[in-house]
PDB file of C-alpha atoms and ligand atoms in Angstrom:
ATOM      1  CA  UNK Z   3       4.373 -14.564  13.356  1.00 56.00           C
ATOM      2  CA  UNK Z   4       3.278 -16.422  10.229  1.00 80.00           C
ATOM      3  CA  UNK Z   5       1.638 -15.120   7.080  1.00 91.00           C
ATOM      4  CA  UNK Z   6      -1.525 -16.315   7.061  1.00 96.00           C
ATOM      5  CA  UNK Z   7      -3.675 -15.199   4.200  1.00 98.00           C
ATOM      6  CA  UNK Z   8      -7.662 -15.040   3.491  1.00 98.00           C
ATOM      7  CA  UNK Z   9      -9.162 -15.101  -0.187  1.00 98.00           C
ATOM      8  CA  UNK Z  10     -12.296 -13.628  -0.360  1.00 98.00           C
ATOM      9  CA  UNK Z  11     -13.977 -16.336  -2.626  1.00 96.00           C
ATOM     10  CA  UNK Z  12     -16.766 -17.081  -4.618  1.00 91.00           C
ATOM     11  CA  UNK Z  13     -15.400 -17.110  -7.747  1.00 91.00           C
ATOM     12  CA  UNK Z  14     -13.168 -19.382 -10.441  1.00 89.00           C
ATOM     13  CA  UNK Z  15     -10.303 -17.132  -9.702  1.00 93.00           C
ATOM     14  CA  UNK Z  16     -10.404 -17.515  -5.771  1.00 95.00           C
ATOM     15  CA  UNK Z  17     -11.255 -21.290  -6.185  1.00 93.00           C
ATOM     16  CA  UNK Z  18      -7.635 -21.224  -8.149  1.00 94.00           C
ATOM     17  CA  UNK Z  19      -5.774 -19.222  -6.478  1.00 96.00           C
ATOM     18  CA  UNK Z  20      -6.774 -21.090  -3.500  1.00 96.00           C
ATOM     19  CA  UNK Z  21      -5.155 -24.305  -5.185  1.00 95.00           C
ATOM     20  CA  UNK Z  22      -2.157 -22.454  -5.839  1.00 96.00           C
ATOM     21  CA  UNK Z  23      -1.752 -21.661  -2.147  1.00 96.00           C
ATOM     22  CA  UNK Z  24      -2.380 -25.135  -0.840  1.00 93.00           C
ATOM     23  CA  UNK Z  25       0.804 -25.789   1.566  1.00 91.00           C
ATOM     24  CA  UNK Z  26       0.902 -22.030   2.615  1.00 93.00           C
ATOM     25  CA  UNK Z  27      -1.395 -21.158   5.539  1.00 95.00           C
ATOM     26  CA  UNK Z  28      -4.600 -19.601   3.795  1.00 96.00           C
ATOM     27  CA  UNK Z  29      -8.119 -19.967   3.933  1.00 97.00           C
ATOM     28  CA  UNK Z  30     -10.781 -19.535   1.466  1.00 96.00           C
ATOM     29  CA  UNK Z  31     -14.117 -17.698   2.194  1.00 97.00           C
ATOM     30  CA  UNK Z  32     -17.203 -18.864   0.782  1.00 95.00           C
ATOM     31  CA  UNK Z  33     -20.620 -16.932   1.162  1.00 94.00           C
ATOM     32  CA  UNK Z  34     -22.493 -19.881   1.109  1.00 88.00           C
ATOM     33  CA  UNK Z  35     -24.763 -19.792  -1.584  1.00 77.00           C
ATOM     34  CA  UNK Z  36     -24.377 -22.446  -4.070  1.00 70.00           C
ATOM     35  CA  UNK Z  37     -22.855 -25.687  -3.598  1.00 68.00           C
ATOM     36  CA  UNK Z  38     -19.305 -25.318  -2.127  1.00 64.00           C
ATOM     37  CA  UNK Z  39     -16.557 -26.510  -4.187  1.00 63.00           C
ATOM     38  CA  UNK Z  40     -13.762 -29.299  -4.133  1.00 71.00           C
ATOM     39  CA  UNK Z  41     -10.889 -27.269  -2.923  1.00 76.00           C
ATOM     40  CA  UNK Z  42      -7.563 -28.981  -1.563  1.00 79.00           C
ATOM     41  CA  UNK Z  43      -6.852 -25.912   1.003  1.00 87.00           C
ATOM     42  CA  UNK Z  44      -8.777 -24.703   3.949  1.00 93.00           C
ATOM     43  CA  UNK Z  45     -12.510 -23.513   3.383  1.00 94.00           C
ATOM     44  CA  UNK Z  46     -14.968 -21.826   5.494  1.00 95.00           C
ATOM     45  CA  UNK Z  47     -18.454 -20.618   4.670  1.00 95.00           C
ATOM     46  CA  UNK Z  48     -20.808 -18.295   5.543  1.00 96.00           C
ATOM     47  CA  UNK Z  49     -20.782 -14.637   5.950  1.00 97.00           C
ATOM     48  CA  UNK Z  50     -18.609 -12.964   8.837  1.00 98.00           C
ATOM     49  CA  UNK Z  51     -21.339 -10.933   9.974  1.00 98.00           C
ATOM     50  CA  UNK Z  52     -20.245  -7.424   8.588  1.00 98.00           C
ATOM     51  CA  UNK Z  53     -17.368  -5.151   9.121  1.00 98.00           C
ATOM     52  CA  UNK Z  54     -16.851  -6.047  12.609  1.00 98.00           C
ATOM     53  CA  UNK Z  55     -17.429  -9.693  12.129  1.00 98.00           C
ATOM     54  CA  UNK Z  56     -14.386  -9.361   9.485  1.00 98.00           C
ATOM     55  CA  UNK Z  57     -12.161  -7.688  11.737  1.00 98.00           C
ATOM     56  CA  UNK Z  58     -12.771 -10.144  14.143  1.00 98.00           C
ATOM     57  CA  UNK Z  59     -11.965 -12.891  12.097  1.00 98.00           C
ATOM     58  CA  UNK Z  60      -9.061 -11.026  11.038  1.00 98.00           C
ATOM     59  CA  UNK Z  61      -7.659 -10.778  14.375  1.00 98.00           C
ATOM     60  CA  UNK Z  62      -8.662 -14.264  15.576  1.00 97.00           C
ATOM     61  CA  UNK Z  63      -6.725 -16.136  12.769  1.00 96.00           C
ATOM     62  CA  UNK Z  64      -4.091 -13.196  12.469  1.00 97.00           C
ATOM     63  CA  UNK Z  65      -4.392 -12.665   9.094  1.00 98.00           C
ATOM     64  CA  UNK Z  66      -1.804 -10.828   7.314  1.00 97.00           C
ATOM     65  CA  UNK Z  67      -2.833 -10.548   3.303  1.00 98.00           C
ATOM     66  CA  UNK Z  68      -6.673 -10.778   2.298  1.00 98.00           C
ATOM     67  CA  UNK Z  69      -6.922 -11.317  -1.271  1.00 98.00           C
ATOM     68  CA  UNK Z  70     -10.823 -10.289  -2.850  1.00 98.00           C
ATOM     69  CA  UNK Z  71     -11.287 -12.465  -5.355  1.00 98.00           C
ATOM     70  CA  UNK Z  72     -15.112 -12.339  -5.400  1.00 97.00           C
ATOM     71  CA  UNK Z  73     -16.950 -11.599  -8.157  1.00 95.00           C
ATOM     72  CA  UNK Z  74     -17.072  -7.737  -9.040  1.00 96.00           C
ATOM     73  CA  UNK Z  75     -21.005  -7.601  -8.573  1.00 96.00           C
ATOM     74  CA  UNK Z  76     -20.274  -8.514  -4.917  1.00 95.00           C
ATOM     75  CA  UNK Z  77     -19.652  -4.755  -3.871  1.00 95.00           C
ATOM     76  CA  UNK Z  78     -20.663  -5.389  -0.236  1.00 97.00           C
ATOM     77  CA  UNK Z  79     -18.616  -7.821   0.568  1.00 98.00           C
ATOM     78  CA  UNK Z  80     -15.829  -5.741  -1.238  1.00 98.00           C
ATOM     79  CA  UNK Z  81     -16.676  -2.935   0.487  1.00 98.00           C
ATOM     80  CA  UNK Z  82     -16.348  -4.522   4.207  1.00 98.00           C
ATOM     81  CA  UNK Z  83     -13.125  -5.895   2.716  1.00 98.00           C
ATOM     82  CA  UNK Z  84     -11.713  -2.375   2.204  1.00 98.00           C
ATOM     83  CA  UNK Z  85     -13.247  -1.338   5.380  1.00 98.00           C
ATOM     84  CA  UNK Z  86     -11.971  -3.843   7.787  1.00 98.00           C
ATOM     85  CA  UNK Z  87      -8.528  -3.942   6.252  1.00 98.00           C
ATOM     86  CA  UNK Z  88      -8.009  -0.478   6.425  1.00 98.00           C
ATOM     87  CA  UNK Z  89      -9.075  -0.454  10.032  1.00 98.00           C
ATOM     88  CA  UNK Z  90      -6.794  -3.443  11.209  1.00 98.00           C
ATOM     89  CA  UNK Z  91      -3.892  -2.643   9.091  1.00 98.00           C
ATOM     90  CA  UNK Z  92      -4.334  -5.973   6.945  1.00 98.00           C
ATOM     91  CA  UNK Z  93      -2.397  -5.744   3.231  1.00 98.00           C
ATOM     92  CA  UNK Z  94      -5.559  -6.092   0.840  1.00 98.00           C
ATOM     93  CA  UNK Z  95      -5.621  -6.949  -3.109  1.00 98.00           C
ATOM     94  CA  UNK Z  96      -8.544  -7.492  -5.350  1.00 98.00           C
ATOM     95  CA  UNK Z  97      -8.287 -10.154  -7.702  1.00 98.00           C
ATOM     96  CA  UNK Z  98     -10.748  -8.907 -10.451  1.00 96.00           C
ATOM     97  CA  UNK Z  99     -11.152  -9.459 -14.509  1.00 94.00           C
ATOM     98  CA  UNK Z 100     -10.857  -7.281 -16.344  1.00 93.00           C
ATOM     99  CA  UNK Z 101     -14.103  -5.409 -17.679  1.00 96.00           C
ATOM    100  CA  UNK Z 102     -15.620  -6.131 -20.790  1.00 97.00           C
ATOM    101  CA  UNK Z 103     -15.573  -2.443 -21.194  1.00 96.00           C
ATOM    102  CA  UNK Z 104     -12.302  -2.932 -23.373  1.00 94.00           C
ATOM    103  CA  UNK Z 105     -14.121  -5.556 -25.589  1.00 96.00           C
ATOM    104  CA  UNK Z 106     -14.238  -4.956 -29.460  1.00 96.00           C
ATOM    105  CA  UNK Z 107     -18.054  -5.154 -29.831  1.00 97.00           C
ATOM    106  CA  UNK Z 108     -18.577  -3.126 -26.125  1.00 97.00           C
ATOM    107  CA  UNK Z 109     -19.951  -0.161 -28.412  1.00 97.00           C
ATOM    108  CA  UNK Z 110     -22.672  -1.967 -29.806  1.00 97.00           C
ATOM    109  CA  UNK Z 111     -24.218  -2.602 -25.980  1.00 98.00           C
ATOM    110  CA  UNK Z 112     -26.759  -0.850 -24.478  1.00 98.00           C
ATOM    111  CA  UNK Z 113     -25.148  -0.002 -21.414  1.00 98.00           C
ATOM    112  CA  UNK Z 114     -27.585   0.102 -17.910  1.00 98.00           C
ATOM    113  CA  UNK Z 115     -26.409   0.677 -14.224  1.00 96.00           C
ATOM    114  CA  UNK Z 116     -28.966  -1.389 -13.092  1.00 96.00           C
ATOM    115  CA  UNK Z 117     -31.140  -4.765 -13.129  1.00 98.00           C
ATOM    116  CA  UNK Z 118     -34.367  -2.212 -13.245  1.00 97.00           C
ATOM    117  CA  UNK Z 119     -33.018  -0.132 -16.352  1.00 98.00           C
ATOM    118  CA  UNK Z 120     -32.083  -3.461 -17.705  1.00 98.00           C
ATOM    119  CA  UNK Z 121     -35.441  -4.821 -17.161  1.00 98.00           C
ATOM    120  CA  UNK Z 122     -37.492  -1.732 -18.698  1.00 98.00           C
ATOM    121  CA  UNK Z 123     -34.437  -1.445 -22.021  1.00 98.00           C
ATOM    122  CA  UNK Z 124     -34.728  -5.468 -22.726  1.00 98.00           C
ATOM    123  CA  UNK Z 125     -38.693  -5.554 -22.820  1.00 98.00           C
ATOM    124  CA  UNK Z 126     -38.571  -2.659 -25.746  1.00 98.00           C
ATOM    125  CA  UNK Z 127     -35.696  -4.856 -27.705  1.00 98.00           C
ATOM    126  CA  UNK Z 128     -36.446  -8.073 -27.834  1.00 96.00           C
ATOM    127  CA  UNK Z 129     -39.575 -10.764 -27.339  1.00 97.00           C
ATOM    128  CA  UNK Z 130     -36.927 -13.564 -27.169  1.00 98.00           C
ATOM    129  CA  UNK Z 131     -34.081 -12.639 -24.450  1.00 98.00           C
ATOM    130  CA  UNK Z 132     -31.494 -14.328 -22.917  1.00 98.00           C
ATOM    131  CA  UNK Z 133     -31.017 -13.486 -19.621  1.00 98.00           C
ATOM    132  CA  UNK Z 134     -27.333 -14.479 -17.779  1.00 97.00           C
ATOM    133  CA  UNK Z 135     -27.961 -12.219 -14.451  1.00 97.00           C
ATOM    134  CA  UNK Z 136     -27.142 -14.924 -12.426  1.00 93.00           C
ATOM    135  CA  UNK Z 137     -29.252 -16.383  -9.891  1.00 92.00           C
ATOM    136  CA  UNK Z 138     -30.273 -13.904  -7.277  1.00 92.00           C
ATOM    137  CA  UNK Z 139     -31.350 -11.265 -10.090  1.00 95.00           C
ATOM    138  CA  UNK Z 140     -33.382 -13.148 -12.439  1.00 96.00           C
ATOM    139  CA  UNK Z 141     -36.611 -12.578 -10.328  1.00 96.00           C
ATOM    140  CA  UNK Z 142     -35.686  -8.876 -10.667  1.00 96.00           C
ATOM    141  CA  UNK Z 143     -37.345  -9.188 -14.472  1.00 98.00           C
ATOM    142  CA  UNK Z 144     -40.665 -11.045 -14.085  1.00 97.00           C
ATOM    143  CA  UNK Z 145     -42.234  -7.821 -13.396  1.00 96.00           C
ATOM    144  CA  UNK Z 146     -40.983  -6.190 -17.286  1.00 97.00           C
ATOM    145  CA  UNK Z 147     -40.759  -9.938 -18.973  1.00 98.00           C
ATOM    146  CA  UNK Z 148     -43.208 -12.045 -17.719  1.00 96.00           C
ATOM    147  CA  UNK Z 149     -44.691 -12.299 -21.075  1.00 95.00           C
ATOM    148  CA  UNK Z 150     -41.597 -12.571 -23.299  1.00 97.00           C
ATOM    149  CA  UNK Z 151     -40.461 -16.160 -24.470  1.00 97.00           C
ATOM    150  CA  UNK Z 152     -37.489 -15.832 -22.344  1.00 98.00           C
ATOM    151  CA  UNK Z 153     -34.719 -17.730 -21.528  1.00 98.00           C
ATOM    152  CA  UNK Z 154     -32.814 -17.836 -18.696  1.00 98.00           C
ATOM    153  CA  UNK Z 155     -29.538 -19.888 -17.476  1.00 97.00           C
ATOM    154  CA  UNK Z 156     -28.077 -19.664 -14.120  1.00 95.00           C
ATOM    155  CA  UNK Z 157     -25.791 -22.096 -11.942  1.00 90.00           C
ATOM    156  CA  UNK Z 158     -28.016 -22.926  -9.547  1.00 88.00           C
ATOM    157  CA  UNK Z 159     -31.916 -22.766  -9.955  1.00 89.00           C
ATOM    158  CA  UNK Z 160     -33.396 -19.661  -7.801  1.00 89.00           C
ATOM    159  CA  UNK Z 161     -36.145 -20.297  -5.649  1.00 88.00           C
ATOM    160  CA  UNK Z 162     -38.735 -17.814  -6.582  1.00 88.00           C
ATOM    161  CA  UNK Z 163     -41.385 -18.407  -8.239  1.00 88.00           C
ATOM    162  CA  UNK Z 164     -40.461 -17.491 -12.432  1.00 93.00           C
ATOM    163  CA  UNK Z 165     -43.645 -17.496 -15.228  1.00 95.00           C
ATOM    164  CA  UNK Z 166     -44.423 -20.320 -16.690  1.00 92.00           C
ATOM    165  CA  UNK Z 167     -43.394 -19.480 -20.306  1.00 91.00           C
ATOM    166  CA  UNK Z 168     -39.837 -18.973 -19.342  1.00 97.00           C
ATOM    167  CA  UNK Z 169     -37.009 -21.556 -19.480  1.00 97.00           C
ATOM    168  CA  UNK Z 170     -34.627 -22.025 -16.940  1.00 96.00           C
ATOM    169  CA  UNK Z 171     -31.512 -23.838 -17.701  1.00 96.00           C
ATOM    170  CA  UNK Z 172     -28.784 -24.935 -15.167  1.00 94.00           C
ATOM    171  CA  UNK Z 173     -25.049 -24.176 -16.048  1.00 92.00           C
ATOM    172  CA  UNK Z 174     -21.884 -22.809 -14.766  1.00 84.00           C
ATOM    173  CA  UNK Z 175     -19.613 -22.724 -18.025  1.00 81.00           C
ATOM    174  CA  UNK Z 176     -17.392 -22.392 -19.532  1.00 83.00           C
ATOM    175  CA  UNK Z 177     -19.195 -21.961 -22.570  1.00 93.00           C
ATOM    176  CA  UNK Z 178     -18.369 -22.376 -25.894  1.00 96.00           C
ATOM    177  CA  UNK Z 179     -19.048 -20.629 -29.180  1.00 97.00           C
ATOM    178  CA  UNK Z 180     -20.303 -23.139 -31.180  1.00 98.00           C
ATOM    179  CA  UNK Z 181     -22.358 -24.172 -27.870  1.00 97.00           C
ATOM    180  CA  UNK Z 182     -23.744 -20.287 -27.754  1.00 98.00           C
ATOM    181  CA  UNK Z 183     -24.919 -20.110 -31.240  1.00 98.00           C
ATOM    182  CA  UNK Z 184     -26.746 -23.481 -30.605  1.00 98.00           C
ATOM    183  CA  UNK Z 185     -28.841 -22.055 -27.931  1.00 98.00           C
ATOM    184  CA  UNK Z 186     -29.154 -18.835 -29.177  1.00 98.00           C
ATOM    185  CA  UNK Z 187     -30.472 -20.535 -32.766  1.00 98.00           C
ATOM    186  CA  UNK Z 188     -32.533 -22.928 -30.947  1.00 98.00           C
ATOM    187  CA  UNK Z 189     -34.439 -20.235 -28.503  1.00 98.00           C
ATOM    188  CA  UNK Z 190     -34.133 -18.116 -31.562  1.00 98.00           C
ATOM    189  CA  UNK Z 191     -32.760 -15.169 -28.674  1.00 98.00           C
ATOM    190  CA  UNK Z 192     -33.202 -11.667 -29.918  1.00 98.00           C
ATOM    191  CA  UNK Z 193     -31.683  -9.984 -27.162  1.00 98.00           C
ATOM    192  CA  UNK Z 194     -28.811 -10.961 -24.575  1.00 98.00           C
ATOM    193  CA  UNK Z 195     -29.023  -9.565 -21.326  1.00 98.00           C
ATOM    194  CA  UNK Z 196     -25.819  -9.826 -18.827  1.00 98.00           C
ATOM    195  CA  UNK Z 197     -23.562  -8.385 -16.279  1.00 98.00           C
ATOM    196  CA  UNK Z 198     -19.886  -6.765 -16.958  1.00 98.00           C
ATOM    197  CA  UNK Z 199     -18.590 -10.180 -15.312  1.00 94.00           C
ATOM    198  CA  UNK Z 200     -15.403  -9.725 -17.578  1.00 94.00           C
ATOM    199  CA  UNK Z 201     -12.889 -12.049 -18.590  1.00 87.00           C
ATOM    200  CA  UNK Z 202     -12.791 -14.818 -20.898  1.00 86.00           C
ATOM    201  CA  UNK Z 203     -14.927 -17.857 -19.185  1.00 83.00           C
ATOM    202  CA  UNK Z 204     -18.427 -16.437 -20.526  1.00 89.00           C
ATOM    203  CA  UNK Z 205     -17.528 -13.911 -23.145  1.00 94.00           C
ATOM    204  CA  UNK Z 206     -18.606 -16.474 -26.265  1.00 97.00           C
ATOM    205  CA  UNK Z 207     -22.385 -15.250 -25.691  1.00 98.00           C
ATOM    206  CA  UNK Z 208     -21.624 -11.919 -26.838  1.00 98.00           C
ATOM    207  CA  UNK Z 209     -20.006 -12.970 -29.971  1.00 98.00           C
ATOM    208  CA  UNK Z 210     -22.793 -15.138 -30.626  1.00 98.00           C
ATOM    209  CA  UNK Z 211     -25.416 -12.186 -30.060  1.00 98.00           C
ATOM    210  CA  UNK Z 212     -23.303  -9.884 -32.482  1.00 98.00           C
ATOM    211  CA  UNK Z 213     -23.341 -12.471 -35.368  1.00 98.00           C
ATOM    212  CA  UNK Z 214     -26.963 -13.101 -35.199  1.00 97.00           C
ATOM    213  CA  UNK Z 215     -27.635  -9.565 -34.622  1.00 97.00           C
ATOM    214  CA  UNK Z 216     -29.205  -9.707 -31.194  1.00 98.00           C
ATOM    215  CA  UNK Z 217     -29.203  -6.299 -29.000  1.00 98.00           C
ATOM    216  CA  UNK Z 218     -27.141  -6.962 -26.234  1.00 98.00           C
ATOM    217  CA  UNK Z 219     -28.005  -5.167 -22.592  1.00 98.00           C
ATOM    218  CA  UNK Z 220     -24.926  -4.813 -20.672  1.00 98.00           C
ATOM    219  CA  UNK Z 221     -24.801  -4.459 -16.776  1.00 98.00           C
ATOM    220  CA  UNK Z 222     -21.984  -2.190 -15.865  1.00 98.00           C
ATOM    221  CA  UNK Z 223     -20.229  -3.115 -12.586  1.00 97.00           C
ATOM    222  CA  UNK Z 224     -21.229  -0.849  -9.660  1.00 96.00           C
ATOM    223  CA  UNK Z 225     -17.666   1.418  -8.618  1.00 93.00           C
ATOM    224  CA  UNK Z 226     -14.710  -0.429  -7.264  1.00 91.00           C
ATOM    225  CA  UNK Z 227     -13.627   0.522  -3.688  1.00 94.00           C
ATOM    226  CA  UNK Z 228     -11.413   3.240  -3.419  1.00 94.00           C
ATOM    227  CA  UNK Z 229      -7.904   3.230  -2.899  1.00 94.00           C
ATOM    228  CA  UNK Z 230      -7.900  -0.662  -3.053  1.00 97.00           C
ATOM    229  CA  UNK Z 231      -4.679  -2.251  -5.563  1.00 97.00           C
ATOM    230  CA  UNK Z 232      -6.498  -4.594  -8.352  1.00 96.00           C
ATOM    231  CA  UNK Z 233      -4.836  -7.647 -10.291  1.00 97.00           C
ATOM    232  CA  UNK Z 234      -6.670  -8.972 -13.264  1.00 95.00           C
ATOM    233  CA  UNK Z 235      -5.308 -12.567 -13.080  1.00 94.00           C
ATOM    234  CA  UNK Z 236      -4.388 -15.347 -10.494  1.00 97.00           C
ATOM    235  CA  UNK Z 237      -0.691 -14.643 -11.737  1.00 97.00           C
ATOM    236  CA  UNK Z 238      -1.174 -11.118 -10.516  1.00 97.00           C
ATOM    237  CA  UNK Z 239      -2.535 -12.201  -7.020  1.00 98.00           C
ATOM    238  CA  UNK Z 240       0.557 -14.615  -6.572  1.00 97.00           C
ATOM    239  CA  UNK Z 241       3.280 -12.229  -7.365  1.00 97.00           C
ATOM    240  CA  UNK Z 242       2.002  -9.442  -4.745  1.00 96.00           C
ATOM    241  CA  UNK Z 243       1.773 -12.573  -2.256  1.00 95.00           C
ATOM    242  CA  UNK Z 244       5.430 -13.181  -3.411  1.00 89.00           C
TER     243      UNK Z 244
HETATM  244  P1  LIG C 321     -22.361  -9.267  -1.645  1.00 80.40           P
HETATM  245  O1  LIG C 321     -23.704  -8.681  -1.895  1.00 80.40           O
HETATM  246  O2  LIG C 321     -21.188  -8.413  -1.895  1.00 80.40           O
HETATM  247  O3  LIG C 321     -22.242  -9.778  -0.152  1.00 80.40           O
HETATM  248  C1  LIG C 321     -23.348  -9.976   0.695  1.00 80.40           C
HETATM  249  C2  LIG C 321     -22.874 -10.642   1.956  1.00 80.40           C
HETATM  250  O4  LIG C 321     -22.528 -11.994   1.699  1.00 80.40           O
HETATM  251  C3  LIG C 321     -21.607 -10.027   2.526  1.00 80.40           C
HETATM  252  O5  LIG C 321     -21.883  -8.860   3.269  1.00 80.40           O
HETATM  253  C4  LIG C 321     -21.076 -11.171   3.342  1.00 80.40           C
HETATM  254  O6  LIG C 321     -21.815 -11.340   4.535  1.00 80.40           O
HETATM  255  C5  LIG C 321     -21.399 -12.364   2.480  1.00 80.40           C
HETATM  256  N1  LIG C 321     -20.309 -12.748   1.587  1.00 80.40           N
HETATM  257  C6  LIG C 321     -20.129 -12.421   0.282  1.00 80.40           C
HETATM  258  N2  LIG C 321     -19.032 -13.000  -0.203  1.00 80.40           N
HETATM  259  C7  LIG C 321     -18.489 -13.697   0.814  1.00 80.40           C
HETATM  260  C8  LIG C 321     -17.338 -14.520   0.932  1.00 80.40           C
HETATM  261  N3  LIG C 321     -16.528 -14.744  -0.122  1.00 80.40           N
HETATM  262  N4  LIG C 321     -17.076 -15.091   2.136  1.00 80.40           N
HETATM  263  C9  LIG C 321     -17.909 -14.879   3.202  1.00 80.40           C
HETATM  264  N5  LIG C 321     -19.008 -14.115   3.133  1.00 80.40           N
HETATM  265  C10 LIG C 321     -19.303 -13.533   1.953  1.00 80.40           C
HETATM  266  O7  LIG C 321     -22.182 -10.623  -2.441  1.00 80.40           O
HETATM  267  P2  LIG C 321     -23.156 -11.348  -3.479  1.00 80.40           P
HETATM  268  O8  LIG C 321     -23.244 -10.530  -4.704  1.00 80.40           O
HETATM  269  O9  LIG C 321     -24.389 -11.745  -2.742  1.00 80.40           O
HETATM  270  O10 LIG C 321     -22.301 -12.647  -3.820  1.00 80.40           O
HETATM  271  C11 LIG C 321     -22.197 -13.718  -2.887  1.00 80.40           C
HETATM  272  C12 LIG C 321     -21.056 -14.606  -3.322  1.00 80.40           C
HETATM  273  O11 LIG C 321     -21.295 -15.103  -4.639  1.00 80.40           O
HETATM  274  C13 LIG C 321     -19.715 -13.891  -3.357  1.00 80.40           C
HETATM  275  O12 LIG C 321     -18.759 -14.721  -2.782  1.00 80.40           O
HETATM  276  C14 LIG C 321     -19.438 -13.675  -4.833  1.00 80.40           C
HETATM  277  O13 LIG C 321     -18.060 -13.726  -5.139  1.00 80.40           O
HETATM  278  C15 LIG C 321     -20.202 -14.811  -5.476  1.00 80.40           C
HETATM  279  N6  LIG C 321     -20.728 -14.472  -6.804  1.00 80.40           N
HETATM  280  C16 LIG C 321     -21.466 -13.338  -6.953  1.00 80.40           C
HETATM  281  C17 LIG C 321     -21.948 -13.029  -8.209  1.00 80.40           C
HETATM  282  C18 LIG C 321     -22.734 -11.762  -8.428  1.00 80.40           C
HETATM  283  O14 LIG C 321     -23.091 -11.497  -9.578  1.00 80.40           O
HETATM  284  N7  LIG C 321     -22.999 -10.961  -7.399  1.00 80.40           N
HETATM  285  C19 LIG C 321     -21.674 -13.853  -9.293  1.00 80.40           C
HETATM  286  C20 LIG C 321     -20.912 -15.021  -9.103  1.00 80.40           C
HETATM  287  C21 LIG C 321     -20.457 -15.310  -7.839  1.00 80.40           C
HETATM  288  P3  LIG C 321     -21.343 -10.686   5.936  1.00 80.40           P
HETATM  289  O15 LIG C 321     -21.632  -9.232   5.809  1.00 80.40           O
HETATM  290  O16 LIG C 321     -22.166 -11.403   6.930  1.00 80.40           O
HETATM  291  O17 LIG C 321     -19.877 -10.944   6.074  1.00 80.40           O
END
């Protein structure tokens, strides 16, 4: 029998590690939410219909090694991961990056456990925030912000229905210092609010905040499941696949 491996996509890493793989029988899983991107490898898209969809699939393409490279806000889709390998007795890594926890400046946050806490903490900090929640969570703060001058960019624009004195701008990064403070001095931002995404790729915004002296509102990532190996990098994922 083969090894035939799934990556649990979604994000930069799984698009890359994907690339990596291309010649070895894998697959990459897409949720379907944004635009799907160029890959060279196999793709397929669309949920699997829960735990039991996932075991399915896992059976019906024999999968041997699922790699979860989605993004570590995706905790349901990590969850079923865990759940479905454990039951069919498929190998299982998460590909995740490491937490801003660890950053220099992460004592200067306001740590918040939720969109709702965020929400409430940003509207007492700031009149001009910056919100990088990403798309499905931005309508979370009309109710707290509606009024504020704020700011938000996402990848893709979200279909509800956002107050008219926000801005919405469309981008997907990387971004750059001298790009941050640009915005930031242009919207003249007072606050930053974003998730514990980790990594490098969008990390310039909170060095930008911290010069201009902006309260930042951090997002910590819900719990990790347990008993589930991690790698931080793409390296990490390619030396357990060996
Ligand atoms: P989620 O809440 O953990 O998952 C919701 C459902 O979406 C899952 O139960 C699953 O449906 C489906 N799904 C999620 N990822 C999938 C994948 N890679 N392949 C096939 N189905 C998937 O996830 P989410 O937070 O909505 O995120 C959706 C996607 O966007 C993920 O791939 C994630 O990596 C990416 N993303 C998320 C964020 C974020 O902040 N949450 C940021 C950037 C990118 P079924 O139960 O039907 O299988």
């Amino acid at each position: 029998m083969g090894f035939v491996i799934l990556i649990l996509g979604g994000t930069a890493e799984g698009r890359r590690l994907a690339e990596e793989l291309v010649g070895r029988d894998a697959v990459l899983s897409l949720a379907g939410r944004t635009r799907a991107p160029l890959v060279a490898g196999e793709v397929r898209i669309g949920g699997f219909g829960g735990v039991d969809g996932l075991r399915d699939y896992l059976r019906g393409r024999r999968v041997t090694a699922v790699v979860d490279a989605t993004h570590p806000f995706a905790d349901r889709m990590s969850a079923n991961a865990a759940m479905a390998c454990a039951v069919e007795g498929v190998a299982l890594m998460r590909l995740v990056r490491p937490s801003w926890a660890a950053h220099p400046l992460s004592e200067t946050w306001r740590w918040v456990d939720g969109h709702d806490d965020a929400a409430r903490l940003t509207a007492t900090l700031g009149a001009r925030p910056l919100l990088t929640v990403g798309r499905q969570h931005t309508p979370d703060y009309v109710a707290d912000l509606a009024n504020h001058d704020l700011l938000a960019r996402v990848a893709e624009r979200p279909s509800a229905f956002l107050p008219a004195n926000w801005t919405l701008i469309t981008s997907r990064g990387p971004f750059t210092l001298d790009g941050e403070r640009a915005l930031m001095t242009a919207h003249r931002i007072d606050v930053l609010v974003a998730k514990d995404a980790g990594g490098s790729h969008t990390d310039a915004k909170l060095t930008a905040a911290a010069e201009r002296g902006s309260a930042v509102v951090m997002i910590r990532r819900p719990p990790s499941p347990a008993g589930v190996p991690e790698v931080g990098d793409v390296a990490g994922a390619l030396a357990w696949l060996g």
